Coordinates of C-alpha atoms in Angstrom, one line a residue:
X1 CA 98.1 137.1 84.3
X2 CA 97.7 134.0 86.4
X3 CA 95.5 133.2 89.3
X4 CA 97.1 133.4 92.7
X5 CA 93.9 132.8 94.7
X6 CA 92.5 129.3 94.4
X7 CA 88.8 130.1 93.7
X8 CA 88.0 126.8 95.3
X9 CA 84.3 127.4 95.9
X10 CA 83.5 127.4 92.2
X11 CA 82.4 124.1 90.8
X12 CA 82.1 124.6 87.0
X13 CA 78.3 124.3 86.7
X14 CA 77.0 126.0 83.5
X15 CA 74.1 126.4 81.1
X16 CA 74.2 127.5 77.5
X17 CA 71.1 128.4 75.4
X18 CA 71.2 129.1 71.7
X19 CA 67.7 130.2 70.8
X20 CA 65.5 133.4 70.7
X21 CA 66.5 136.0 73.3
X22 CA 63.1 136.1 75.1
X23 CA 63.3 132.3 75.6
X24 CA 66.8 132.6 77.0
X25 CA 65.9 135.4 79.3
X26 CA 63.1 133.3 80.8
X27 CA 65.8 130.8 81.8
X28 CA 67.3 133.2 84.3
X29 CA 64.8 132.2 86.9
X30 CA 65.2 128.5 86.2
X31 CA 68.9 128.1 86.1
X32 CA 69.8 130.2 89.1
X33 CA 73.3 131.1 87.7
X34 CA 74.9 134.4 86.7
X35 CA 75.1 135.3 83.0
X36 CA 78.7 135.4 81.9
X37 CA 78.4 135.8 78.1
X38 CA 75.6 137.2 75.8
X39 CA 75.7 137.7 72.1
X40 CA 72.5 138.0 70.0
X41 CA 70.5 134.8 70.7
X42 CA 73.3 133.1 72.5
X43 CA 73.4 133.1 76.3
X44 CA 75.9 131.5 78.8
X45 CA 75.4 131.2 82.5
X46 CA 77.9 129.8 85.0
X47 CA 78.7 129.4 88.7
X48 CA 82.3 129.9 87.7
X49 CA 85.2 130.0 87.5
X50 CA 85.0 131.9 84.2
X51 CA 87.9 133.2 82.0
X52 CA 86.6 136.0 79.9
X53 CA 88.0 136.5 76.4
X54 CA 86.5 139.9 75.6
X55 CA 83.3 140.1 73.5
X56 CA 84.1 136.9 71.6
X57 CA 83.5 134.3 74.3
X58 CA 84.3 132.8 77.7
X59 CA 86.0 129.8 79.1
X60 CA 84.3 128.0 82.0
X61 CA 86.2 125.8 84.5
X62 CA 89.8 125.3 85.5
X63 CA 92.5 126.0 82.9
X64 CA 96.3 125.6 83.2
X65 CA 99.3 126.3 81.0
X66 CA 101.2 123.6 79.2
X67 CA 104.4 124.6 80.9
X68 CA 106.4 122.8 83.6
X69 CA 105.4 123.7 86.2
X70 CA 101.8 124.3 85.0
X71 CA 100.2 127.5 86.1
X72 CA 96.6 128.4 86.7
X73 CA 95.1 130.8 84.1
X74 CA 92.8 133.6 85.2
X75 CA 92.9 135.7 82.0
X76 CA 93.9 135.2 78.4
X77 CA 95.5 138.4 77.2
X78 CA 94.8 139.8 73.7
X79 CA 98.0 138.5 72.0
X80 CA 97.3 135.0 73.3
X81 CA 93.7 135.2 72.3
X82 CA 94.7 136.4 68.8
X83 CA 97.0 133.4 68.4
X84 CA 94.1 131.1 69.5
X85 CA 91.8 132.7 67.0
X86 CA 94.2 132.4 64.2
X87 CA 94.4 128.7 64.8
X88 CA 90.6 128.4 64.9
X89 CA 91.1 127.7 68.6
X90 CA 92.6 124.3 67.8
X91 CA 95.7 125.4 69.8
X92 CA 93.7 125.2 73.0
X93 CA 94.7 121.6 73.4
X94 CA 98.4 122.4 72.6
X95 CA 98.8 125.4 74.9
X96 CA 96.4 124.6 77.8
X97 CA 94.9 121.8 79.8
X98 CA 92.5 121.4 82.7
X99 CA 88.7 120.9 83.1
X100 CA 87.1 123.5 81.0
X101 CA 84.4 124.3 78.4
X102 CA 85.5 126.9 75.8
X103 CA 82.7 129.0 74.3
X104 CA 83.4 131.5 71.5
X105 CA 81.9 133.1 68.4
X106 CA 83.2 131.9 65.1
X107 CA 84.0 134.3 62.2
X108 CA 80.6 133.4 60.7
X109 CA 78.8 134.4 63.9
X110 CA 78.0 130.8 65.0
X111 CA 78.6 129.7 68.6
X112 CA 81.3 127.0 69.2
X113 CA 81.5 125.0 72.4
X114 CA 84.7 122.9 73.0
X115 CA 85.0 120.3 75.8
X116 CA 88.5 119.7 77.0
X117 CA 90.1 116.3 76.3
X118 CA 90.1 115.1 79.9
X119 CA 86.3 115.1 80.1
X120 CA 86.7 116.3 83.7
X121 CA 83.9 118.9 83.2
X122 CA 80.7 117.2 82.1
X123 CA 78.9 118.6 79.0
X124 CA 75.5 117.4 77.8
X125 CA 73.4 118.8 75.0
X126 CA 69.9 118.6 73.5
X127 CA 68.4 120.0 70.3
X128 CA 64.7 120.3 69.5
X129 CA 62.3 122.7 67.8
X130 CA 65.0 125.2 66.9
X131 CA 66.5 125.3 70.3
X132 CA 70.0 124.1 71.4
X133 CA 70.8 123.7 75.0
X134 CA 74.1 122.6 76.7
X135 CA 74.8 122.1 80.3
X136 CA 76.9 120.4 83.0
X137 CA 73.6 119.1 84.3
X138 CA 71.9 116.4 82.2
X139 CA 68.4 117.5 83.1
X140 CA 69.1 121.1 82.1
X141 CA 70.4 120.0 78.7
X142 CA 67.0 118.8 77.6
X143 CA 65.8 121.1 74.9
X144 CA 62.1 120.5 75.7
X145 CA 62.2 122.7 78.9
X146 CA 61.2 119.7 81.1
X147 CA 62.6 116.7 82.8
X148 CA 63.5 114.1 80.2
X149 CA 62.3 110.5 80.1
X150 CA 64.5 107.4 80.0
X151 CA 65.7 106.2 76.6
X152 CA 65.1 102.4 77.2
X153 CA 67.1 101.3 74.1
X154 CA 70.1 103.2 75.3
X155 CA 69.6 101.8 78.9
X156 CA 69.5 98.3 77.4
X157 CA 72.7 99.1 75.5
X158 CA 74.4 100.3 78.6
X159 CA 73.5 97.1 80.5
X160 CA 74.7 95.1 77.5
X161 CA 78.0 97.0 77.5
X162 CA 78.8 100.6 78.4
X163 CA 81.5 100.3 75.7
X164 CA 78.7 100.0 73.1
X165 CA 77.4 103.5 73.7
X166 CA 78.1 106.5 71.5
X167 CA 77.2 110.1 72.3
X168 CA 73.6 109.2 73.2
X169 CA 72.9 108.9 77.0
X170 CA 70.2 106.8 78.7
X171 CA 68.1 110.0 79.0
X172 CA 65.9 110.7 75.9
X173 CA 67.0 113.7 74.0
X174 CA 70.2 114.3 75.9
X175 CA 73.6 113.6 74.3
X176 CA 77.1 113.8 75.6
X177 CA 79.6 116.1 73.9
X178 CA 82.5 113.8 73.7
X179 CA 85.7 115.0 75.3
X180 CA 88.0 116.7 72.7
X181 CA 85.0 117.5 70.5
X182 CA 83.6 120.9 69.5
X183 CA 79.9 121.6 68.8
X184 CA 79.1 124.5 66.5
X185 CA 75.6 125.9 66.3
X186 CA 73.7 128.7 64.6
X187 CA 70.9 128.2 67.1
X188 CA 69.0 125.9 64.8
X189 CA 71.3 123.0 64.0
X190 CA 74.5 121.5 65.4
X191 CA 77.7 120.3 63.8
X192 CA 80.2 118.3 65.8
X193 CA 83.9 118.0 65.0
X194 CA 86.8 116.2 66.6
X195 CA 89.6 118.5 67.7
X196 CA 91.5 116.1 69.9
X197 CA 91.7 112.3 69.7
X198 CA 93.8 109.9 71.8
X199 CA 94.9 108.4 68.5
X200 CA 96.8 111.6 67.8
X201 CA 99.4 110.5 70.4
X202 CA 99.8 106.9 69.4
X203 CA 102.6 106.1 66.9
X204 CA 103.5 102.5 66.6
X205 CA 106.7 103.3 64.6
X206 CA 108.1 105.1 67.7
X207 CA 106.6 102.7 70.2
X208 CA 109.9 101.0 71.1
X209 CA 111.9 104.2 71.8
X210 CA 110.7 105.9 75.0
X211 CA 113.4 104.6 77.4
X212 CA 113.0 107.5 79.7
X213 CA 109.2 106.9 80.2
X214 CA 109.4 106.4 84.0
X215 CA 111.2 109.7 84.5
X216 CA 108.8 111.6 82.3
X217 CA 105.9 109.9 84.0
X218 CA 107.0 110.9 87.4
X219 CA 107.5 114.6 86.5
X220 CA 104.2 114.9 84.6
X221 CA 102.2 113.1 87.3
X222 CA 103.6 115.3 90.1
X223 CA 102.9 118.4 88.0
X224 CA 99.3 117.5 87.3
X225 CA 98.5 116.5 90.8
X226 CA 100.1 119.5 92.5
X227 CA 98.6 121.9 90.0
X228 CA 95.1 120.6 90.8
X229 CA 95.9 120.6 94.6
X230 CA 96.8 124.3 94.5
X231 CA 93.2 125.0 93.5
X232 CA 91.6 123.5 96.6
X233 CA 92.9 124.3 100.1
X234 CA 91.0 121.5 101.9
X235 CA 91.2 118.1 100.2
X236 CA 89.9 114.7 101.2
X237 CA 91.8 112.0 99.3
X238 CA 90.3 108.5 99.0
X239 CA 93.1 106.0 99.5
X240 CA 93.3 102.2 99.7
X241 CA 97.1 101.6 99.7
X242 CA 96.7 100.6 96.1
X243 CA 99.1 101.9 93.5
X244 CA 96.9 104.7 91.9
X245 CA 95.7 106.4 95.0
X246 CA 99.2 106.1 96.5
X247 CA 100.7 107.8 93.5
X248 CA 98.3 110.7 93.9
X249 CA 99.1 111.0 97.7
X250 CA 102.8 110.9 97.0
X251 CA 102.4 113.7 94.3
X252 CA 100.5 116.1 96.5
X253 CA 102.5 119.2 97.5
X254 CA 104.0 118.8 101.0
X255 CA 103.1 122.4 101.9
X256 CA 99.4 121.8 101.1
X257 CA 97.5 123.3 104.1
X258 CA 94.9 120.6 104.7
X259 CA 94.8 117.1 103.3
X260 CA 93.0 114.2 104.9
X261 CA 93.1 110.7 103.6
X262 CA 90.0 108.4 103.8
X263 CA 89.9 104.7 103.5
X264 CA 86.8 102.6 103.5
X265 CA 86.9 99.2 105.2
X266 CA 84.8 96.3 104.0
X267 CA 83.3 93.4 106.0
X268 CA 85.8 90.8 104.7
X269 CA 89.7 90.6 104.5
X270 CA 89.4 91.4 100.7
X271 CA 87.8 94.8 101.5
X272 CA 90.1 95.7 104.4
X273 CA 92.8 98.0 103.0
X274 CA 93.6 99.7 106.3
X275 CA 97.0 98.1 106.7
X276 CA 98.2 99.3 103.2
X277 CA 96.5 102.7 103.7
X278 CA 98.3 103.1 107.1
X279 CA 101.7 102.2 105.5
X280 CA 101.0 104.9 102.9
X281 CA 100.0 107.7 105.3
X282 CA 102.7 106.9 107.8
X283 CA 105.3 107.1 105.1
X284 CA 104.0 110.5 103.8
X285 CA 103.0 112.0 107.2
X286 CA 99.4 112.4 106.2
X287 CA 96.4 112.0 108.5
X288 CA 94.2 108.9 107.9
X289 CA 90.5 108.5 108.5
X290 CA 89.2 104.9 108.5
X291 CA 85.5 104.2 108.1
X292 CA 83.7 100.9 107.8
X293 CA 81.0 100.2 105.2
X294 CA 77.6 100.2 107.0
X295 CA 74.5 98.4 105.7
X296 CA 72.3 101.0 107.6
X297 CA 73.5 103.6 105.1
X298 CA 72.2 101.6 102.0
X299 CA 68.8 102.0 100.4
X300 CA 68.6 99.7 97.4
X301 CA 65.5 101.4 96.2
X302 CA 67.2 104.8 96.0
X303 CA 69.0 105.8 92.8
X304 CA 72.7 106.1 93.3
X305 CA 74.1 109.2 91.5
X306 CA 70.7 109.8 89.8
X307 CA 72.0 113.1 88.4
X308 CA 74.1 111.2 85.9
X309 CA 72.4 110.2 82.6
X310 CA 73.7 106.6 83.0
X311 CA 73.2 104.1 85.9
X312 CA 77.0 104.0 86.3
X313 CA 77.2 103.7 90.1
X314 CA 76.7 100.8 92.5
X315 CA 74.9 100.9 95.8
X316 CA 78.1 101.0 97.9
X317 CA 78.7 104.6 96.7
X318 CA 75.8 105.6 99.0
X319 CA 78.0 104.8 102.0
X320 CA 80.9 106.8 100.7
X321 CA 78.5 109.8 100.1
X322 CA 77.3 109.5 103.7
X323 CA 80.8 109.6 105.0
X324 CA 81.7 112.5 102.8
X325 CA 78.7 114.5 104.1
X326 CA 79.8 113.9 107.7
X327 CA 83.4 115.0 107.0
X328 CA 82.2 118.1 105.2
X329 CA 79.9 119.0 108.2
X330 CA 82.9 118.5 110.5
X331 CA 85.4 120.5 108.5
X332 CA 85.4 122.4 105.2
X333 CA 86.0 120.2 102.2
X334 CA 86.8 121.9 98.9
X335 CA 87.4 118.8 96.8
X336 CA 87.4 115.1 96.9
X337 CA 90.5 113.7 95.2
X338 CA 90.7 110.2 93.9
X339 CA 93.0 107.8 92.2
X340 CA 90.2 106.7 89.9
X341 CA 91.3 106.3 86.3
X342 CA 94.8 105.2 87.3
X343 CA 94.2 101.6 86.0
X344 CA 93.0 103.1 82.7
X345 CA 95.7 105.7 82.2
X346 CA 98.5 103.4 83.3
X347 CA 97.2 100.7 80.9
X348 CA 96.5 97.9 83.5
X349 CA 96.0 94.8 81.4
X350 CA 96.5 91.1 82.2
X351 CA 96.4 89.5 78.8
X352 CA 98.6 88.5 75.9
X353 CA 97.8 91.7 74.0
X354 CA 101.2 93.3 74.8
X355 CA 102.9 90.3 73.2
X356 CA 100.9 90.7 70.0
X357 CA 101.7 94.4 69.9
X358 CA 105.4 93.7 70.3
X359 CA 105.4 91.0 67.6
X360 CA 103.6 93.4 65.2
X361 CA 106.1 96.2 66.0
X362 CA 109.4 94.3 66.3
X363 CA 108.9 90.8 65.0
X364 CA 110.7 87.9 66.5
X365 CA 113.6 88.7 68.8
X366 CA 114.8 88.9 72.4
X367 CA 112.3 91.7 73.2
X368 CA 109.4 89.5 72.3
X369 CA 110.8 86.7 74.4
X370 CA 111.1 89.1 77.4
X371 CA 107.5 90.1 77.0
X372 CA 106.3 86.5 76.8
X373 CA 108.1 85.8 80.2
X374 CA 106.6 89.0 81.6
X375 CA 103.0 87.9 80.7
X376 CA 103.8 84.4 82.3
X377 CA 104.9 86.1 85.5
X378 CA 101.9 88.6 85.4
X379 CA 99.2 86.0 84.8
X380 CA 100.9 83.0 86.5
X381 CA 100.2 81.0 83.4
X382 CA 102.6 78.5 81.8
X383 CA 104.8 79.4 78.9
X384 CA 103.0 77.1 76.5
X385 CA 99.6 78.6 77.5
X386 CA 100.8 82.1 77.0
X387 CA 102.4 81.4 73.6
X388 CA 99.3 79.6 72.4
X389 CA 96.9 82.3 73.6
X390 CA 99.1 85.0 72.0
X391 CA 99.3 83.2 68.7
X392 CA 95.5 82.7 68.7
X393 CA 94.9 86.4 69.3
X394 CA 97.3 87.2 66.5
X395 CA 95.6 84.8 64.1
X396 CA 92.2 86.2 64.8
X397 CA 93.5 89.5 63.5
X398 CA 91.7 92.8 63.9
X399 CA 93.6 95.7 65.5
X400 CA 90.6 97.6 66.7
X401 CA 88.8 97.2 70.0
X402 CA 86.0 94.5 70.1
X403 CA 83.2 95.3 72.5
X404 CA 82.6 92.4 74.9
X405 CA 78.9 92.2 75.7
X406 CA 77.2 91.0 78.9
X407 CA 73.8 89.7 77.9
X408 CA 73.0 87.8 81.1
X409 CA 69.6 88.7 82.4
X410 CA 68.6 90.7 79.3
X411 CA 65.6 89.7 77.3
X412 CA 65.8 88.4 73.7
X413 CA 63.9 91.5 72.6
X414 CA 66.5 93.8 74.2
X415 CA 69.5 92.0 72.7
X416 CA 67.9 92.0 69.2
X417 CA 67.1 95.7 69.4
X418 CA 70.7 96.4 70.4
X419 CA 72.1 94.2 67.6
X420 CA 69.9 96.2 65.1
X421 CA 71.2 99.6 66.1
X422 CA 74.9 99.2 67.0
X423 CA 76.8 102.4 67.6
X424 CA 80.4 103.1 68.6
X425 CA 82.1 105.8 70.5
X426 CA 84.3 107.7 68.1
X427 CA 87.5 106.8 70.1
X428 CA 86.8 103.1 69.3
X429 CA 87.3 103.7 65.6
X430 CA 90.9 102.7 65.5
X431 CA 93.0 104.0 62.5
X432 CA 94.3 101.6 60.0
X433 CA 97.5 99.9 61.2
X434 CA 96.8 100.5 64.9
X435 CA 97.9 97.9 67.5
X436 CA 95.4 95.9 69.5
X437 CA 97.0 96.9 72.8
X438 CA 96.6 100.6 72.0
X439 CA 93.0 100.0 71.0
X440 CA 92.4 98.5 74.4
X441 CA 94.2 101.3 76.1
X442 CA 92.1 103.9 74.3
X443 CA 88.9 102.0 75.2
X444 CA 90.0 102.0 78.9
X445 CA 90.5 105.8 78.7
X446 CA 87.0 106.2 77.2
X447 CA 85.5 104.0 80.0
X448 CA 87.2 106.1 82.8
X449 CA 85.4 109.3 81.8
X450 CA 81.9 107.9 82.4
X451 CA 82.1 108.0 86.2
X452 CA 83.9 111.2 87.2
X453 CA 81.0 113.0 88.7
X454 CA 80.4 111.8 92.2
X455 CA 78.0 114.6 93.0
X456 CA 75.8 117.1 91.1
X457 CA 77.7 120.2 90.2
X458 CA 76.9 123.1 92.5
X459 CA 75.6 120.9 95.4
X460 CA 78.8 119.5 96.8
X461 CA 82.6 119.8 96.5
X462 CA 83.7 118.4 93.2
X463 CA 85.5 115.1 92.7
X464 CA 88.9 115.5 91.1
X465 CA 90.7 112.6 89.3
X466 CA 94.1 114.2 88.6
X467 CA 95.5 111.0 86.9
X468 CA 93.1 111.7 84.0
X469 CA 94.7 115.0 83.3
X470 CA 95.4 115.6 79.6
X471 CA 99.2 115.9 79.8
X472 CA 99.5 112.6 81.6
X473 CA 97.0 110.8 79.3
X474 CA 98.9 112.0 76.3
X475 CA 102.3 110.8 77.7
X476 CA 100.9 107.4 78.6
X477 CA 99.5 106.9 75.2
X478 CA 103.0 107.1 73.7
X479 CA 104.2 104.2 75.9
X480 CA 103.8 100.8 74.3
X481 CA 101.7 98.1 75.9
X482 CA 104.6 95.8 76.7
X483 CA 106.4 98.5 78.7
X484 CA 103.4 98.6 81.1
X485 CA 104.0 94.9 81.9
X486 CA 107.7 95.1 82.4
X487 CA 109.2 92.7 85.1
X488 CA 105.9 90.9 85.1
X489 CA 103.9 93.6 86.9
X490 CA 101.0 95.6 85.7
X491 CA 101.3 99.4 85.4
X492 CA 105.1 98.7 85.4
X493 CA 106.1 102.2 84.2
X494 CA 104.1 103.9 87.0
X495 CA 105.7 101.6 89.6
X496 CA 109.2 102.4 88.3
X497 CA 108.3 106.1 88.3
X498 CA 107.5 106.2 92.0
X499 CA 109.7 103.4 93.3
X500 CA 112.0 105.9 95.1
X501 CA 109.0 107.7 96.7
X502 CA 106.6 105.0 97.9
X503 CA 107.2 102.1 100.3
X504 CA 108.3 98.9 98.6
X505 CA 105.2 97.1 100.1
X506 CA 103.0 99.4 98.0
X507 CA 105.1 99.5 94.8
X508 CA 105.3 95.7 94.7
X509 CA 101.8 95.0 95.8
X510 CA 99.9 92.7 93.4
X511 CA 96.6 92.1 95.3
X512 CA 93.6 94.3 94.8
X513 CA 91.0 95.1 97.4
X514 CA 87.6 96.6 96.9
X515 CA 83.9 96.8 97.9
X516 CA 83.0 93.4 96.4
X517 CA 82.5 91.8 99.8
X518 CA 80.3 94.6 100.9
X519 CA 78.2 94.4 97.7
X520 CA 77.6 90.7 98.4
X521 CA 76.6 91.6 102.0
X522 CA 74.1 94.2 100.6
X523 CA 72.6 91.6 98.3
X524 CA 72.3 89.0 101.0
X525 CA 70.6 91.5 103.3
X526 CA 68.3 93.0 100.7
X527 CA 67.8 90.0 98.3
X528 CA 64.1 89.8 98.6
X529 CA 63.7 93.6 98.1
X530 CA 66.1 93.5 95.1
X531 CA 64.2 90.6 93.4
X532 CA 60.8 92.1 94.1
X533 CA 61.9 95.5 92.7
X534 CA 63.1 93.9 89.5
X535 CA 60.1 91.5 89.0
X536 CA 57.6 94.4 89.4
X537 CA 59.9 97.1 87.9
X538 CA 60.5 99.2 84.9
X539 CA 63.1 97.0 83.3
X540 CA 60.8 94.0 83.1
X541 CA 57.9 96.2 82.0
X542 CA 60.0 97.6 79.2
X543 CA 61.2 94.1 78.2
X544 CA 64.8 94.9 79.0
X545 CA 65.2 92.3 81.7
X546 CA 64.2 88.6 81.3
X547 CA 62.0 87.7 84.3
X548 CA 63.1 84.1 84.0
X549 CA 66.6 85.2 85.0
X550 CA 65.3 86.5 88.3
X551 CA 63.6 83.1 89.0
X552 CA 66.7 81.0 88.4
X553 CA 67.9 79.1 91.5
X554 CA 71.0 80.3 93.4
X555 CA 74.3 79.2 91.8
X556 CA 77.1 78.0 94.1
X557 CA 80.7 79.2 93.8
X558 CA 82.1 82.0 91.7
X559 CA 79.3 81.7 89.2
X560 CA 76.9 82.6 92.0
X561 CA 79.0 85.7 92.8
X562 CA 78.9 86.7 89.2
X563 CA 75.1 86.4 89.2
X564 CA 74.8 88.4 92.4
X565 CA 76.9 91.2 90.8
X566 CA 74.7 91.2 87.8
X567 CA 71.5 91.4 89.9
X568 CA 72.9 94.3 91.8
X569 CA 73.8 96.1 88.5
X570 CA 70.3 95.5 87.3
X571 CA 68.9 96.8 90.6
X572 CA 71.0 100.0 90.3
X573 CA 69.7 100.5 86.8
X574 CA 66.1 99.9 88.0
X575 CA 66.4 102.5 90.9
X576 CA 68.1 105.0 88.5
X577 CA 65.3 104.6 85.9
X578 CA 62.7 105.1 88.6
X579 CA 64.3 108.3 89.8
X580 CA 64.2 109.7 86.2
X581 CA 60.6 108.6 85.6
X582 CA 59.5 110.1 88.9
X583 CA 61.2 113.4 88.0
X584 CA 59.4 113.4 84.6
X585 CA 56.0 112.6 86.1
X586 CA 56.2 115.4 88.6
X587 CA 57.0 118.0 86.0
X588 CA 54.6 117.2 83.2

């Protein structure tokens, strides 16, 4: 049976407790959600949607069939459940996709919790004193029944490079259940196993064969976007006229009842995307709302997205939140759609890495020459410079992904502590023989999953990033790096896939707008406040930030812009840390 009604008011917020029953029952008053599964000492609460699987478990979130077209699942019948059980539930990733957490009892009576490969539904966990807690909310995942403190080593690691983080978050005692992983617990201890890895879909031996990639890409993208859109009657889609958001707009079902497009306009030409956005919406017949970034909506002392266990968001997001709030007050909003993750899924890279991949796969030949020319066109570098850079990259060897740190502004103590405790996300452990371009592609996918939650679950309409859907990710992983730079354009396969649907001005666009100009305006307006916050703040107190960096004179040119960006990132981390410390101090 499949769901005909959308169930759009359900956001996927959940809480799981694996401890003594009396402890779990006391949580009813704290969590404020309905119990959807109970077995012995295991309890599950959810605001839905929930797919019940009898007495053996429940699936929380949105789930769809791996058919074309995909269909929304409201119930798993007994034969389908029996098949899943016989596979140890490993067939979940083969038969279904979506944004879900699957919870079920194993044959030994343990509780298993699987997070779907897209990472679209957050899942954090904590374990302490014989209690295991999992939740969509980072603060509820703390196993100590109280607001958690900041983990300053992990915060320093995040500022050094988000790519250097493993399952640990910047909140003490709270870990992320990595997408595609399954946590099994008896209520006392946890075991985590990988059920799905992006590397399962990378095969360098077949990398030169998918000649029909654009056609498959178009069909899969349209299916994923339309399947998500059918769950939410009233959608606000953020558009810029850039490739990724344009592809989402072009893939939406034409019969969708209510879709509004929103573009944000910055104070400089770089941030004014209204012309491209208008070209898009005129071509598709969609309404467009244009809003200007406004300094009055920015408070640099307020944490941006403080519900997340990392300081992932910059201050400009406060302005987007204010606009969203107004739009939701004016008309119902069931979901905010975004093209976020498109650069990552469509393997947007501007380097010689695709040349190295092609050389390692095919050796010398006309294909390699074609890719060299493509990189020259893409980067506007000379033939000699591209060949030299590609050769140097090949000579350096190493087919895995090397984390590139950003140590500017960090103290010596912080960088030494990070160096003494290096960790890696499991996806960054490239298998033997993997190609450097694929390692970079996988790293981009990992990075995209960190910032999917624009709002706390249960307090606002969810943000949906349909380009990060599992079927589309798996398909894009099969496409070699050099096909993504065909004809000297980044995301070339995606451009080819939608060339007959989108205006040529958007398909061939090479510029990239963004909020950079607004961020510089924020700093110029609040520079004294930003520097004072940092000098007297937590990051200096905890010896994460070097106070000497704050006292350096202004730097002209692009180096000055880079420093401004770094200061604003440190300011965002400072306000985020203060929000968590304040929460902890008010609950202890």
